């Protein structure tokens, strides 16, 4: 479990420190204060700088766009991955790039740029040599620019920066230098949009017929206590996708989960992702989406219980005062398991203001703005 987290040069965070994390963490803040970006940084760290995730983060925000009106040329400086760095610029060779990790750790994950040149050794074998900034000369031929991940004494080449995202995705064997390492943590995400049916079905398959299936059915009872079962079936009208159906007491035929509304769909996604994040991280963007305020305290209580039982560390964001109130109610029942902090932008710098359970309760009771 992460006890703290530090971010340098990632998106809008030039530098951010969150000094105290817990089992269940809720983040608030104004629009563009960095809540979703913090979740992206956690996911990137948990994945050990997965190349696929790097590309997904860029694609998700449509940062791979290109037109003749664009200021950047199509050389390596114009690679869309630049948008992941503070100021939307790739660091120069030798400069600090993105740094992620626990504050006290000496082995943080560093994502930056590097230059390599293929040289022939005395035996005639070609070796790839990393060049320092002072060794780079425009007159030198065969120099290539890469995005690399560094940790401790190890360096891992991610991909060539002079290639487009489409080329990288289509030709991974050519463009990825070394195989990706195992993730640091299992990480499940519940974004502001719904999880795809394909991914949801895969997660359900990992849960079905285990003792955790009953936990999910029980959680759905927060919205409709008539639900007694869930199954995924093939939909012949939708390219054979599998969709979730629910069995409801008193109704003869099973019904599509989505026909019962956004709230129960959101609830299902959160709980399925939670039980499949065992011994890892669960990231939830805008926890309250689709959920009535009366459901949220009960759901938070389930999240606190299951996260402790399954050893899951939860990170969620919110804009909702009701969501914060529901979280605070549950936190008071499990005082050793929660943490709340708000991102406060000031003069182009963002800091994380941390609350204790007592100060958050007092702020809510006194109607102080904490969102």
PDB file of C-alpha atoms in Angstrom, residues 130-261:
ATOM      1  CA  UNK A 130      23.326   5.936 -24.887  1.00  0.00           C
ATOM      2  CA  UNK A 131      24.653   9.435 -25.506  1.00  0.00           C
ATOM      3  CA  UNK A 132      24.865  12.273 -23.019  1.00  0.00           C
ATOM      4  CA  UNK A 133      23.671  15.746 -23.913  1.00  0.00           C
ATOM      5  CA  UNK A 134      27.251  16.910 -24.525  1.00  0.00           C
ATOM      6  CA  UNK A 135      27.820  14.067 -26.982  1.00  0.00           C
ATOM      7  CA  UNK A 136      24.879  14.975 -29.207  1.00  0.00           C
ATOM      8  CA  UNK A 137      25.841  16.734 -32.406  1.00  0.00           C
ATOM      9  CA  UNK A 138      23.491  17.475 -35.268  1.00  0.00           C
ATOM     10  CA  UNK A 139      26.200  16.240 -37.601  1.00  0.00           C
ATOM     11  CA  UNK A 140      26.223  12.782 -36.023  1.00  0.00           C
ATOM     12  CA  UNK A 141      24.258  10.309 -38.073  1.00  0.00           C
ATOM     13  CA  UNK A 142      22.161   7.452 -36.773  1.00  0.00           C
ATOM     14  CA  UNK A 143      21.096   9.167 -33.537  1.00  0.00           C
ATOM     15  CA  UNK A 144      17.630   8.188 -32.349  1.00  0.00           C
ATOM     16  CA  UNK A 145      15.476   9.734 -29.644  1.00  0.00           C
ATOM     17  CA  UNK A 146      13.557   7.533 -27.217  1.00  0.00           C
ATOM     18  CA  UNK A 147      11.200   7.779 -24.297  1.00  0.00           C
ATOM     19  CA  UNK A 148      12.691   5.755 -21.442  1.00  0.00           C
ATOM     20  CA  UNK A 149      11.697   4.651 -17.931  1.00  0.00           C
ATOM     21  CA  UNK A 150      14.387   4.681 -15.273  1.00  0.00           C
ATOM     22  CA  UNK A 151      14.314   3.204 -11.788  1.00  0.00           C
ATOM     23  CA  UNK A 152      17.292   2.640  -9.536  1.00  0.00           C
ATOM     24  CA  UNK A 153      20.104   1.655 -11.899  1.00  0.00           C
ATOM     25  CA  UNK A 154      17.844   0.213 -14.582  1.00  0.00           C
ATOM     26  CA  UNK A 155      16.744   1.894 -17.798  1.00  0.00           C
ATOM     27  CA  UNK A 156      13.966   0.569 -20.023  1.00  0.00           C
ATOM     28  CA  UNK A 157      13.364   1.889 -23.532  1.00  0.00           C
ATOM     29  CA  UNK A 158       9.652   2.515 -24.127  1.00  0.00           C
ATOM     30  CA  UNK A 159       9.469   3.677 -27.758  1.00  0.00           C
ATOM     31  CA  UNK A 160      11.041   5.892 -30.408  1.00  0.00           C
ATOM     32  CA  UNK A 161       9.831   9.469 -30.215  1.00  0.00           C
ATOM     33  CA  UNK A 162      10.001  10.069 -33.959  1.00  0.00           C
ATOM     34  CA  UNK A 163       7.216   7.542 -34.559  1.00  0.00           C
ATOM     35  CA  UNK A 164       3.513   8.329 -34.564  1.00  0.00           C
ATOM     36  CA  UNK A 165       1.156   6.749 -32.062  1.00  0.00           C
ATOM     37  CA  UNK A 166      -0.561   4.691 -34.731  1.00  0.00           C
ATOM     38  CA  UNK A 167       2.774   3.236 -35.865  1.00  0.00           C
ATOM     39  CA  UNK A 168       3.721   2.418 -32.282  1.00  0.00           C
ATOM     40  CA  UNK A 169       0.435   0.632 -31.665  1.00  0.00           C
ATOM     41  CA  UNK A 170       0.625  -1.346 -34.909  1.00  0.00           C
ATOM     42  CA  UNK A 171       4.298  -2.361 -34.709  1.00  0.00           C
ATOM     43  CA  UNK A 172       5.160  -2.950 -31.053  1.00  0.00           C
ATOM     44  CA  UNK A 173       7.872  -5.521 -31.749  1.00  0.00           C
ATOM     45  CA  UNK A 174       9.808  -3.044 -33.825  1.00  0.00           C
ATOM     46  CA  UNK A 175       9.378   0.040 -31.688  1.00  0.00           C
ATOM     47  CA  UNK A 176       9.519  -1.211 -28.113  1.00  0.00           C
ATOM     48  CA  UNK A 177      13.086  -1.683 -27.034  1.00  0.00           C
ATOM     49  CA  UNK A 178      12.721  -4.031 -24.067  1.00  0.00           C
ATOM     50  CA  UNK A 179       9.819  -6.114 -22.749  1.00  0.00           C
ATOM     51  CA  UNK A 180       7.606  -4.355 -20.233  1.00  0.00           C
ATOM     52  CA  UNK A 181       8.137  -5.197 -16.586  1.00  0.00           C
ATOM     53  CA  UNK A 182       5.429  -6.575 -14.366  1.00  0.00           C
ATOM     54  CA  UNK A 183       3.108  -3.983 -12.870  1.00  0.00           C
ATOM     55  CA  UNK A 184       3.896  -2.746  -9.393  1.00  0.00           C
ATOM     56  CA  UNK A 185       0.244  -3.173  -8.407  1.00  0.00           C
ATOM     57  CA  UNK A 186      -2.911  -4.668  -9.821  1.00  0.00           C
ATOM     58  CA  UNK A 187      -4.911  -1.578 -10.746  1.00  0.00           C
ATOM     59  CA  UNK A 188      -8.605  -1.327 -11.634  1.00  0.00           C
ATOM     60  CA  UNK A 189     -10.176   1.919 -12.809  1.00  0.00           C
ATOM     61  CA  UNK A 190     -13.750   3.164 -12.886  1.00  0.00           C
ATOM     62  CA  UNK A 191     -13.764   6.300 -15.021  1.00  0.00           C
ATOM     63  CA  UNK A 192     -16.496   8.914 -15.335  1.00  0.00           C
ATOM     64  CA  UNK A 193     -17.880   6.912 -18.253  1.00  0.00           C
ATOM     65  CA  UNK A 194     -19.028   3.315 -18.052  1.00  0.00           C
ATOM     66  CA  UNK A 195     -16.727   0.298 -18.253  1.00  0.00           C
ATOM     67  CA  UNK A 196     -17.080  -1.437 -21.611  1.00  0.00           C
ATOM     68  CA  UNK A 197     -19.265  -4.559 -21.684  1.00  0.00           C
ATOM     69  CA  UNK A 198     -16.294  -6.614 -22.852  1.00  0.00           C
ATOM     70  CA  UNK A 199     -14.077  -5.566 -19.936  1.00  0.00           C
ATOM     71  CA  UNK A 200     -16.936  -5.826 -17.443  1.00  0.00           C
ATOM     72  CA  UNK A 201     -17.714  -9.365 -18.601  1.00  0.00           C
ATOM     73  CA  UNK A 202     -14.063 -10.329 -18.158  1.00  0.00           C
ATOM     74  CA  UNK A 203     -14.054  -8.970 -14.601  1.00  0.00           C
ATOM     75  CA  UNK A 204     -17.308 -10.769 -13.822  1.00  0.00           C
ATOM     76  CA  UNK A 205     -15.838 -14.050 -15.063  1.00  0.00           C
ATOM     77  CA  UNK A 206     -13.079 -13.662 -12.463  1.00  0.00           C
ATOM     78  CA  UNK A 207     -15.683 -13.123  -9.751  1.00  0.00           C
ATOM     79  CA  UNK A 208     -18.494 -15.486 -10.710  1.00  0.00           C
ATOM     80  CA  UNK A 209     -18.859 -18.636  -8.625  1.00  0.00           C
ATOM     81  CA  UNK A 210     -16.592 -17.264  -5.886  1.00  0.00           C
ATOM     82  CA  UNK A 211     -17.682 -16.135  -2.442  1.00  0.00           C
ATOM     83  CA  UNK A 212     -17.342 -12.541  -3.690  1.00  0.00           C
ATOM     84  CA  UNK A 213     -20.308 -12.911  -6.043  1.00  0.00           C
ATOM     85  CA  UNK A 214     -22.677 -12.683  -3.081  1.00  0.00           C
ATOM     86  CA  UNK A 215     -20.997  -9.417  -2.014  1.00  0.00           C
ATOM     87  CA  UNK A 216     -21.850  -7.885  -5.375  1.00  0.00           C
ATOM     88  CA  UNK A 217     -25.475  -9.069  -5.278  1.00  0.00           C
ATOM     89  CA  UNK A 218     -25.784  -7.718  -1.748  1.00  0.00           C
ATOM     90  CA  UNK A 219     -24.404  -4.320  -2.819  1.00  0.00           C
ATOM     91  CA  UNK A 220     -26.929  -4.070  -5.655  1.00  0.00           C
ATOM     92  CA  UNK A 221     -29.585  -4.386  -2.962  1.00  0.00           C
ATOM     93  CA  UNK A 222     -28.720  -0.844  -1.870  1.00  0.00           C
ATOM     94  CA  UNK A 223     -30.770   0.318  -4.854  1.00  0.00           C
ATOM     95  CA  UNK A 224     -33.105  -2.627  -5.494  1.00  0.00           C
ATOM     96  CA  UNK A 225     -33.339  -5.409  -2.907  1.00  0.00           C
ATOM     97  CA  UNK A 226     -35.300  -7.621  -5.312  1.00  0.00           C
ATOM     98  CA  UNK A 227     -32.139  -8.500  -7.279  1.00  0.00           C
ATOM     99  CA  UNK A 228     -31.151 -12.104  -6.611  1.00  0.00           C
ATOM    100  CA  UNK A 229     -28.663 -12.887  -9.374  1.00  0.00           C
ATOM    101  CA  UNK A 230     -26.479 -11.577 -12.216  1.00  0.00           C
ATOM    102  CA  UNK A 231     -25.372 -13.286 -15.418  1.00  0.00           C
ATOM    103  CA  UNK A 232     -23.615 -12.221 -18.611  1.00  0.00           C
ATOM    104  CA  UNK A 233     -25.139 -13.482 -21.854  1.00  0.00           C
ATOM    105  CA  UNK A 234     -24.278 -13.076 -25.513  1.00  0.00           C
ATOM    106  CA  UNK A 235     -26.203 -10.391 -27.398  1.00  0.00           C
ATOM    107  CA  UNK A 236     -26.587 -11.571 -30.989  1.00  0.00           C
ATOM    108  CA  UNK A 237     -27.595  -8.051 -32.078  1.00  0.00           C
ATOM    109  CA  UNK A 238     -24.394  -6.391 -30.842  1.00  0.00           C
ATOM    110  CA  UNK A 239     -21.506  -8.238 -32.457  1.00  0.00           C
ATOM    111  CA  UNK A 240     -21.879 -11.065 -29.945  1.00  0.00           C
ATOM    112  CA  UNK A 241     -20.955  -8.826 -27.013  1.00  0.00           C
ATOM    113  CA  UNK A 242     -21.882 -10.197 -23.624  1.00  0.00           C
ATOM    114  CA  UNK A 243     -24.161  -7.975 -21.560  1.00  0.00           C
ATOM    115  CA  UNK A 244     -25.173  -8.154 -17.875  1.00  0.00           C
ATOM    116  CA  UNK A 245     -28.675  -9.360 -16.986  1.00  0.00           C
ATOM    117  CA  UNK A 246     -30.211  -9.331 -13.512  1.00  0.00           C
ATOM    118  CA  UNK A 247     -32.758 -11.702 -11.975  1.00  0.00           C
ATOM    119  CA  UNK A 248     -35.452  -9.841 -10.076  1.00  0.00           C
ATOM    120  CA  UNK A 249     -37.826 -11.514  -7.694  1.00  0.00           C
ATOM    121  CA  UNK A 250     -41.402 -11.361  -8.979  1.00  0.00           C
ATOM    122  CA  UNK A 251     -40.391 -10.856 -12.631  1.00  0.00           C
ATOM    123  CA  UNK A 252     -40.226 -13.966 -14.801  1.00  0.00           C
ATOM    124  CA  UNK A 253     -37.622 -12.901 -17.327  1.00  0.00           C
ATOM    125  CA  UNK A 254     -34.139 -11.496 -16.590  1.00  0.00           C
ATOM    126  CA  UNK A 255     -33.672  -7.821 -17.394  1.00  0.00           C
ATOM    127  CA  UNK A 256     -30.660  -5.929 -18.794  1.00  0.00           C
ATOM    128  CA  UNK A 257     -28.819  -4.235 -15.950  1.00  0.00           C
ATOM    129  CA  UNK A 258     -28.723  -0.944 -17.867  1.00  0.00           C
ATOM    130  CA  UNK A 259     -32.509  -0.931 -18.165  1.00  0.00           C
ATOM    131  CA  UNK A 260     -32.630  -0.305 -14.416  1.00  0.00           C
ATOM    132  CA  UNK A 261     -30.865   3.055 -14.642  1.00  0.00           C
TER     133      UNK A 261
END
